Short mmCIF file of C-alpha atoms in Angstrom, two decimals:
data_model
loop_
_atom_site.label_atom_id
_atom_site.label_comp_id
_atom_site.label_asym_id
_atom_site.label_seq_id
_atom_site.Cartn_x
_atom_site.Cartn_y
_atom_site.Cartn_z
CA MET A 1 -6.39 4.79 118.18
CA ARG A 2 -5.73 5.65 121.83
CA ASP A 3 -8.85 7.83 122.00
CA LEU A 4 -10.92 5.12 120.29
CA GLY A 5 -9.93 2.69 123.03
CA ALA A 6 -10.60 5.28 125.74
CA GLY A 7 -14.07 5.98 124.35
CA PHE A 8 -14.94 2.28 124.32
CA GLY A 9 -13.50 2.02 127.82
CA TYR A 10 -15.96 4.64 129.09
CA LEU A 11 -18.81 2.63 127.58
CA LEU A 12 -17.66 -0.48 129.47
CA LYS A 13 -17.09 1.46 132.71
CA GLY A 14 -20.61 2.85 132.54
CA GLN A 15 -22.09 -0.62 132.17
CA ARG A 16 -20.04 -1.89 135.10
CA TRP A 17 -21.20 1.05 137.23
CA VAL A 18 -24.90 0.27 136.78
CA VAL A 19 -24.30 -3.44 137.36
CA ARG A 20 -22.82 -2.55 140.75
CA HIS A 21 -25.87 -0.37 141.45
CA GLY A 22 -28.55 -2.87 140.45
CA ARG A 23 -31.55 -0.96 141.78
CA ARG A 24 -30.87 2.05 139.56
CA PHE A 25 -30.33 -0.26 136.61
CA GLY A 26 -33.77 -1.80 137.11
CA PHE A 27 -35.60 1.54 137.23
CA GLY A 28 -33.71 2.68 134.14
CA LEU A 29 -35.16 -0.08 131.96
CA LEU A 30 -38.74 1.23 131.93
CA PRO A 31 -38.28 4.32 129.68
CA GLY A 32 -36.32 2.24 127.19
CA LEU A 33 -38.98 -0.47 127.10
CA ILE A 34 -41.73 2.06 126.37
CA THR A 35 -39.68 3.67 123.61
CA LEU A 36 -38.78 0.28 122.13
CA VAL A 37 -42.43 -0.72 121.80
CA LEU A 38 -43.28 2.55 120.04
CA TYR A 39 -40.35 2.29 117.64
CA ALA A 40 -40.93 -1.40 116.92
CA ALA A 41 -44.51 -0.60 115.87
CA ALA A 42 -43.29 2.20 113.59
CA LEU A 43 -40.66 -0.02 111.92
CA VAL A 44 -43.15 -2.84 111.42
CA ALA A 45 -45.50 -0.37 109.73
CA LEU A 46 -42.65 0.82 107.51
CA ALA A 47 -41.80 -2.77 106.56
CA VAL A 48 -45.44 -3.57 105.73
CA TRP A 49 -46.35 -0.41 103.83
CA GLY A 50 -42.91 0.77 102.67
CA GLU A 51 -43.24 -0.87 99.25
CA ASP A 52 -46.65 0.78 98.70
CA ALA A 53 -45.14 4.15 99.61
CA VAL A 54 -42.28 3.67 97.13
CA THR A 55 -44.74 2.64 94.40
CA TRP A 56 -46.82 5.75 95.04
CA ALA A 57 -43.72 7.97 94.96
CA THR A 58 -42.36 6.55 91.67
CA PRO A 59 -45.24 6.66 89.14
CA PHE A 60 -42.69 7.24 86.36
CA ALA A 61 -41.57 3.61 86.75
CA ASP A 62 -45.03 2.12 86.16
CA GLY A 63 -44.28 1.35 82.51
CA TRP A 64 -40.81 -0.08 83.03
CA ALA A 65 -40.20 -3.59 81.80
CA SER A 66 -39.40 -6.49 84.13
CA PRO A 67 -37.10 -6.96 85.99
CA TRP A 68 -36.00 -3.29 86.11
CA GLN A 69 -39.14 -2.00 87.75
CA GLY A 70 -38.98 -4.59 90.54
CA LEU A 71 -35.26 -4.12 91.08
CA PHE A 72 -35.54 -0.32 91.19
CA ARG A 73 -38.47 -0.23 93.57
CA GLY A 74 -37.08 -3.05 95.68
CA PHE A 75 -33.83 -1.14 96.08
CA LEU A 76 -35.68 2.05 97.07
CA THR A 77 -37.78 0.11 99.58
CA ALA A 78 -34.65 -1.35 101.18
CA VAL A 79 -33.01 2.09 101.33
CA LEU A 80 -36.17 3.61 102.82
CA PHE A 81 -36.24 0.98 105.56
CA ALA A 82 -32.50 1.45 106.20
CA LEU A 83 -33.05 5.20 106.53
CA GLY A 84 -35.93 4.60 108.93
CA LEU A 85 -33.73 2.29 110.97
CA LEU A 86 -30.95 4.89 111.04
CA LEU A 87 -33.36 7.60 112.22
CA ALA A 88 -34.76 5.20 114.83
CA VAL A 89 -31.26 4.63 116.23
CA LEU A 90 -30.55 8.37 116.20
CA THR A 91 -33.81 9.36 117.88
CA PHE A 92 -34.17 6.43 120.30
CA THR A 93 -31.76 7.98 122.77
CA ALA A 94 -33.42 11.40 122.68
CA VAL A 95 -36.91 10.01 123.22
CA THR A 96 -35.78 7.63 125.97
CA LEU A 97 -33.91 10.41 127.76
CA LEU A 98 -37.00 12.63 127.66
CA LEU A 99 -39.22 9.88 129.05
CA GLY A 100 -36.71 9.02 131.76
CA GLN A 101 -35.33 12.51 132.41
CA PRO A 102 -35.66 12.52 136.25
CA PHE A 103 -34.09 9.07 136.59
CA TYR A 104 -31.21 9.63 134.19
CA GLU A 105 -30.48 13.05 135.69
CA ASN A 106 -30.23 11.47 139.13
CA LEU A 107 -28.15 8.56 137.81
CA SER A 108 -25.68 10.97 136.17
CA GLU A 109 -25.37 12.94 139.42
CA ARG A 110 -24.64 9.77 141.38
CA VAL A 111 -21.92 8.80 138.92
CA ASP A 112 -20.40 12.27 139.25
CA ALA A 113 -20.45 12.08 143.04
CA ASP A 114 -19.02 8.57 142.98
CA VAL A 115 -15.94 9.51 140.94
CA SER A 116 -15.36 13.08 142.19
CA PRO A 117 -12.47 13.47 144.63
CA ASP A 118 -14.68 15.48 147.01
CA GLY A 119 -17.80 13.37 146.46
CA ALA A 120 -19.71 16.36 145.07
CA ALA A 121 -21.67 16.61 141.84
CA ALA A 122 -22.70 19.62 139.76
CA ARG A 123 -26.40 20.38 140.07
CA SER A 124 -28.73 22.33 137.84
CA ASP A 125 -30.59 25.28 139.31
CA LEU A 126 -33.37 24.97 136.72
CA PRO A 127 -36.81 23.54 137.63
CA LEU A 128 -37.74 20.19 136.09
CA TRP A 129 -40.10 21.66 133.49
CA ARG A 130 -37.34 24.00 132.30
CA GLU A 131 -34.83 21.15 132.08
CA LEU A 132 -37.30 19.14 130.02
CA TRP A 133 -37.85 22.10 127.71
CA VAL A 134 -34.12 22.68 127.20
CA SER A 135 -33.54 18.97 126.64
CA ALA A 136 -36.40 18.70 124.11
CA ARG A 137 -35.28 21.86 122.28
CA ASP A 138 -31.66 20.73 122.04
CA SER A 139 -32.69 17.23 121.00
CA LEU A 140 -34.78 18.68 118.18
CA ARG A 141 -31.82 20.75 116.99
CA VAL A 142 -29.59 17.68 117.06
CA LEU A 143 -32.17 15.62 115.18
CA VAL A 144 -32.38 18.28 112.47
CA ARG A 145 -28.61 18.02 112.03
CA ALA A 146 -28.82 14.23 112.04
CA GLY A 147 -31.70 14.38 109.55
CA VAL A 148 -29.59 16.43 107.14
CA TRP A 149 -26.87 13.81 107.38
CA GLY A 150 -29.47 11.09 106.87
CA VAL A 151 -30.81 12.68 103.67
CA LEU A 152 -27.28 13.18 102.36
CA LEU A 153 -26.31 9.58 103.08
CA PHE A 154 -29.60 8.41 101.53
CA ALA A 155 -28.70 10.21 98.30
CA LEU A 156 -25.12 8.91 98.35
CA GLY A 157 -26.49 5.39 98.77
CA PHE A 158 -27.38 5.39 95.06
CA LEU A 159 -23.72 5.63 94.06
CA PRO A 160 -22.35 2.29 92.82
CA PHE A 161 -19.94 0.55 95.23
CA VAL A 162 -19.50 3.68 97.39
CA GLY A 163 -23.16 3.52 98.45
CA GLN A 164 -22.76 -0.06 99.64
CA THR A 165 -19.35 0.27 101.35
CA VAL A 166 -18.24 3.75 102.38
CA VAL A 167 -21.68 5.25 103.05
CA PRO A 168 -22.72 2.67 105.72
CA VAL A 169 -19.43 3.26 107.57
CA ILE A 170 -19.99 7.02 107.54
CA GLY A 171 -23.55 6.42 108.67
CA PHE A 172 -22.43 4.55 111.76
CA LEU A 173 -19.83 7.20 112.59
CA VAL A 174 -22.48 9.91 112.31
CA THR A 175 -24.83 7.83 114.44
CA GLY A 176 -22.13 7.35 117.09
CA PHE A 177 -21.37 11.07 117.21
CA PHE A 178 -24.97 12.17 117.73
CA LEU A 179 -25.70 9.33 120.16
CA THR A 180 -22.79 10.48 122.29
CA GLU A 181 -23.99 14.08 122.17
CA GLU A 182 -27.45 13.14 123.41
CA LEU A 183 -26.08 11.01 126.24
CA ALA A 184 -23.33 13.42 127.33
CA ALA A 185 -25.88 16.25 127.34
CA VAL A 186 -27.35 14.86 130.58
CA ALA A 187 -24.13 15.64 132.47
CA MET A 188 -23.18 18.76 130.53
CA GLN A 189 -26.52 20.53 130.87
CA ARG A 190 -26.15 20.36 134.65
CA ARG A 191 -22.89 22.27 134.21
CA GLY A 192 -24.45 24.95 132.04
CA VAL A 193 -22.73 23.81 128.82
CA ASP A 194 -25.05 24.68 125.94
CA LEU A 195 -25.54 22.76 122.69
CA ARG A 196 -23.05 24.75 120.63
CA ALA A 197 -20.35 24.31 123.26
CA ARG A 198 -21.10 20.58 123.55
CA LEU A 199 -20.72 20.11 119.81
CA THR A 200 -17.44 22.03 119.88
CA LEU A 201 -16.12 19.76 122.64
CA LEU A 202 -17.21 16.61 120.85
CA ARG A 203 -15.68 17.69 117.54
CA SER A 204 -12.39 18.37 119.29
CA ARG A 205 -12.18 14.68 120.31
CA LYS A 206 -13.92 12.87 117.44
CA THR A 207 -12.06 9.58 117.85
CA LEU A 208 -12.95 9.49 121.56
CA VAL A 209 -16.59 10.12 120.67
CA TRP A 210 -16.59 7.49 117.92
CA GLY A 211 -15.00 4.95 120.24
CA PHE A 212 -17.89 5.43 122.64
CA GLY A 213 -20.86 6.04 120.35
CA THR A 214 -20.23 3.88 117.28
CA PRO A 215 -20.15 0.50 119.11
CA LEU A 216 -23.20 1.66 121.06
CA GLY A 217 -25.01 2.54 117.84
CA LEU A 218 -24.21 -0.89 116.40
CA ALA A 219 -25.44 -2.57 119.59
CA PHE A 220 -28.66 -0.53 119.46
CA LEU A 221 -29.52 -2.26 116.17
CA VAL A 222 -30.08 -5.52 118.07
CA PRO A 223 -33.63 -5.76 119.48
CA PHE A 224 -33.87 -5.19 123.25
CA VAL A 225 -30.13 -4.50 123.59
CA ALA A 226 -30.68 -0.73 123.59
CA VAL A 227 -33.07 -1.04 126.53
CA PHE A 228 -30.52 -2.86 128.71
CA LEU A 229 -27.56 -0.72 127.68
CA MET A 230 -29.26 2.65 128.13
CA PRO A 231 -28.64 3.18 131.90
CA GLY A 232 -24.99 2.19 131.54
CA ALA A 233 -24.66 4.39 128.45
CA VAL A 234 -25.76 7.42 130.49
CA ALA A 235 -23.27 6.50 133.23
CA GLY A 236 -20.46 6.04 130.70
CA ALA A 237 -21.32 9.29 128.92
CA THR A 238 -21.06 11.11 132.26
CA LEU A 239 -17.51 9.79 132.65
CA LEU A 240 -16.72 10.78 129.07
CA ALA A 241 -18.14 14.28 129.68
CA ARG A 242 -15.84 14.67 132.67
CA ASP A 243 -12.90 13.77 130.43
CA LEU A 244 -13.94 16.31 127.77
CA LEU A 245 -14.31 19.02 130.41
CA GLY A 246 -10.99 18.13 132.04
CA GLU A 247 -12.47 17.33 135.45
CA GLU A 248 -10.46 15.37 137.98
CA SER A 249 -11.49 11.89 138.96
CA ALA A 250 -11.05 10.06 142.24
CA ALA A 251 -9.31 7.38 140.18
CA GLY A 252 -6.76 9.94 139.00
CA GLY A 253 -8.08 11.60 135.87
CA ALA A 254 -6.30 14.42 134.06
CA THR A 255 -7.39 18.01 134.32
CA ALA A 256 -7.39 20.23 131.27
CA PRO A 257 -5.19 23.33 131.35
CA GLY A 258 -7.03 26.25 132.88
CA ALA A 259 -9.68 23.99 134.45
CA PRO A 260 -8.44 23.12 137.95
CA GLY A 261 -11.87 22.35 139.27
CA GLY A 262 -13.62 21.13 136.17
CA ARG A 263 -16.40 23.71 135.78
CA PRO A 264 -14.08 26.65 134.96
CA GLY A 265 -12.95 24.59 131.99
CA THR A 266 -16.35 25.14 130.41
CA GLU A 267 -15.77 28.87 130.14
CA ASP A 268 -13.55 28.62 127.07
CA VAL A 269 -16.12 26.70 125.07
CA THR A 270 -19.26 28.53 126.11
CA ARG A 271 -18.20 32.00 125.09
#
């Protein structure tokens, strides 16, 4: 429970940070707005033509008597839209981060410098095109993992009672985990922490990750909210990444054993 509260606290701290730095908040809205328009169009198309797609995919139900045919296909249509919505939430962050890579990278650096005792921030030695490639490659790998979870949860959704109660809860926890990974990657990639190491760190503090990512995933379901929360989410994920890596904070954060300066702490998880 303590880690859940700490994770949510980082989300709030990130939002407060961007509010205090209004200019950076304003620039950070544009990538989210572009992504929102694209995703809204895709979801509208799924809502309009989803029933036709389900009908085409279930020819075996053509001869079923009423009301079973309508109930069966209506249920599949609702599940298909829910799956599309879940994938939209999972991929929204990755696409927005790619579109706004230079801004969010700079924002994360400024947060690091703001909270570091010496006012310094880790910087990547990679050129921009290489950073974009690494980010896109890692995002694709994460989306494959998230897609596997999505298919599994889709199948479990057919189970009576469990599919309507337990499965949605698991879905939001999975969404929160992968959302946090995508957001924390901005800060961790600058420190040379690769995808496997990031996942290891996140799994070691699941309740912290869920406390940060699950409320954010729920908020992202509300139209336009994701756009306004995105800059603060990057800022909060940078603070959370510092916690996971055991880096000291100007406000008096703890340092993990064997990681006196923060970056050496990444050695254990990147081997």
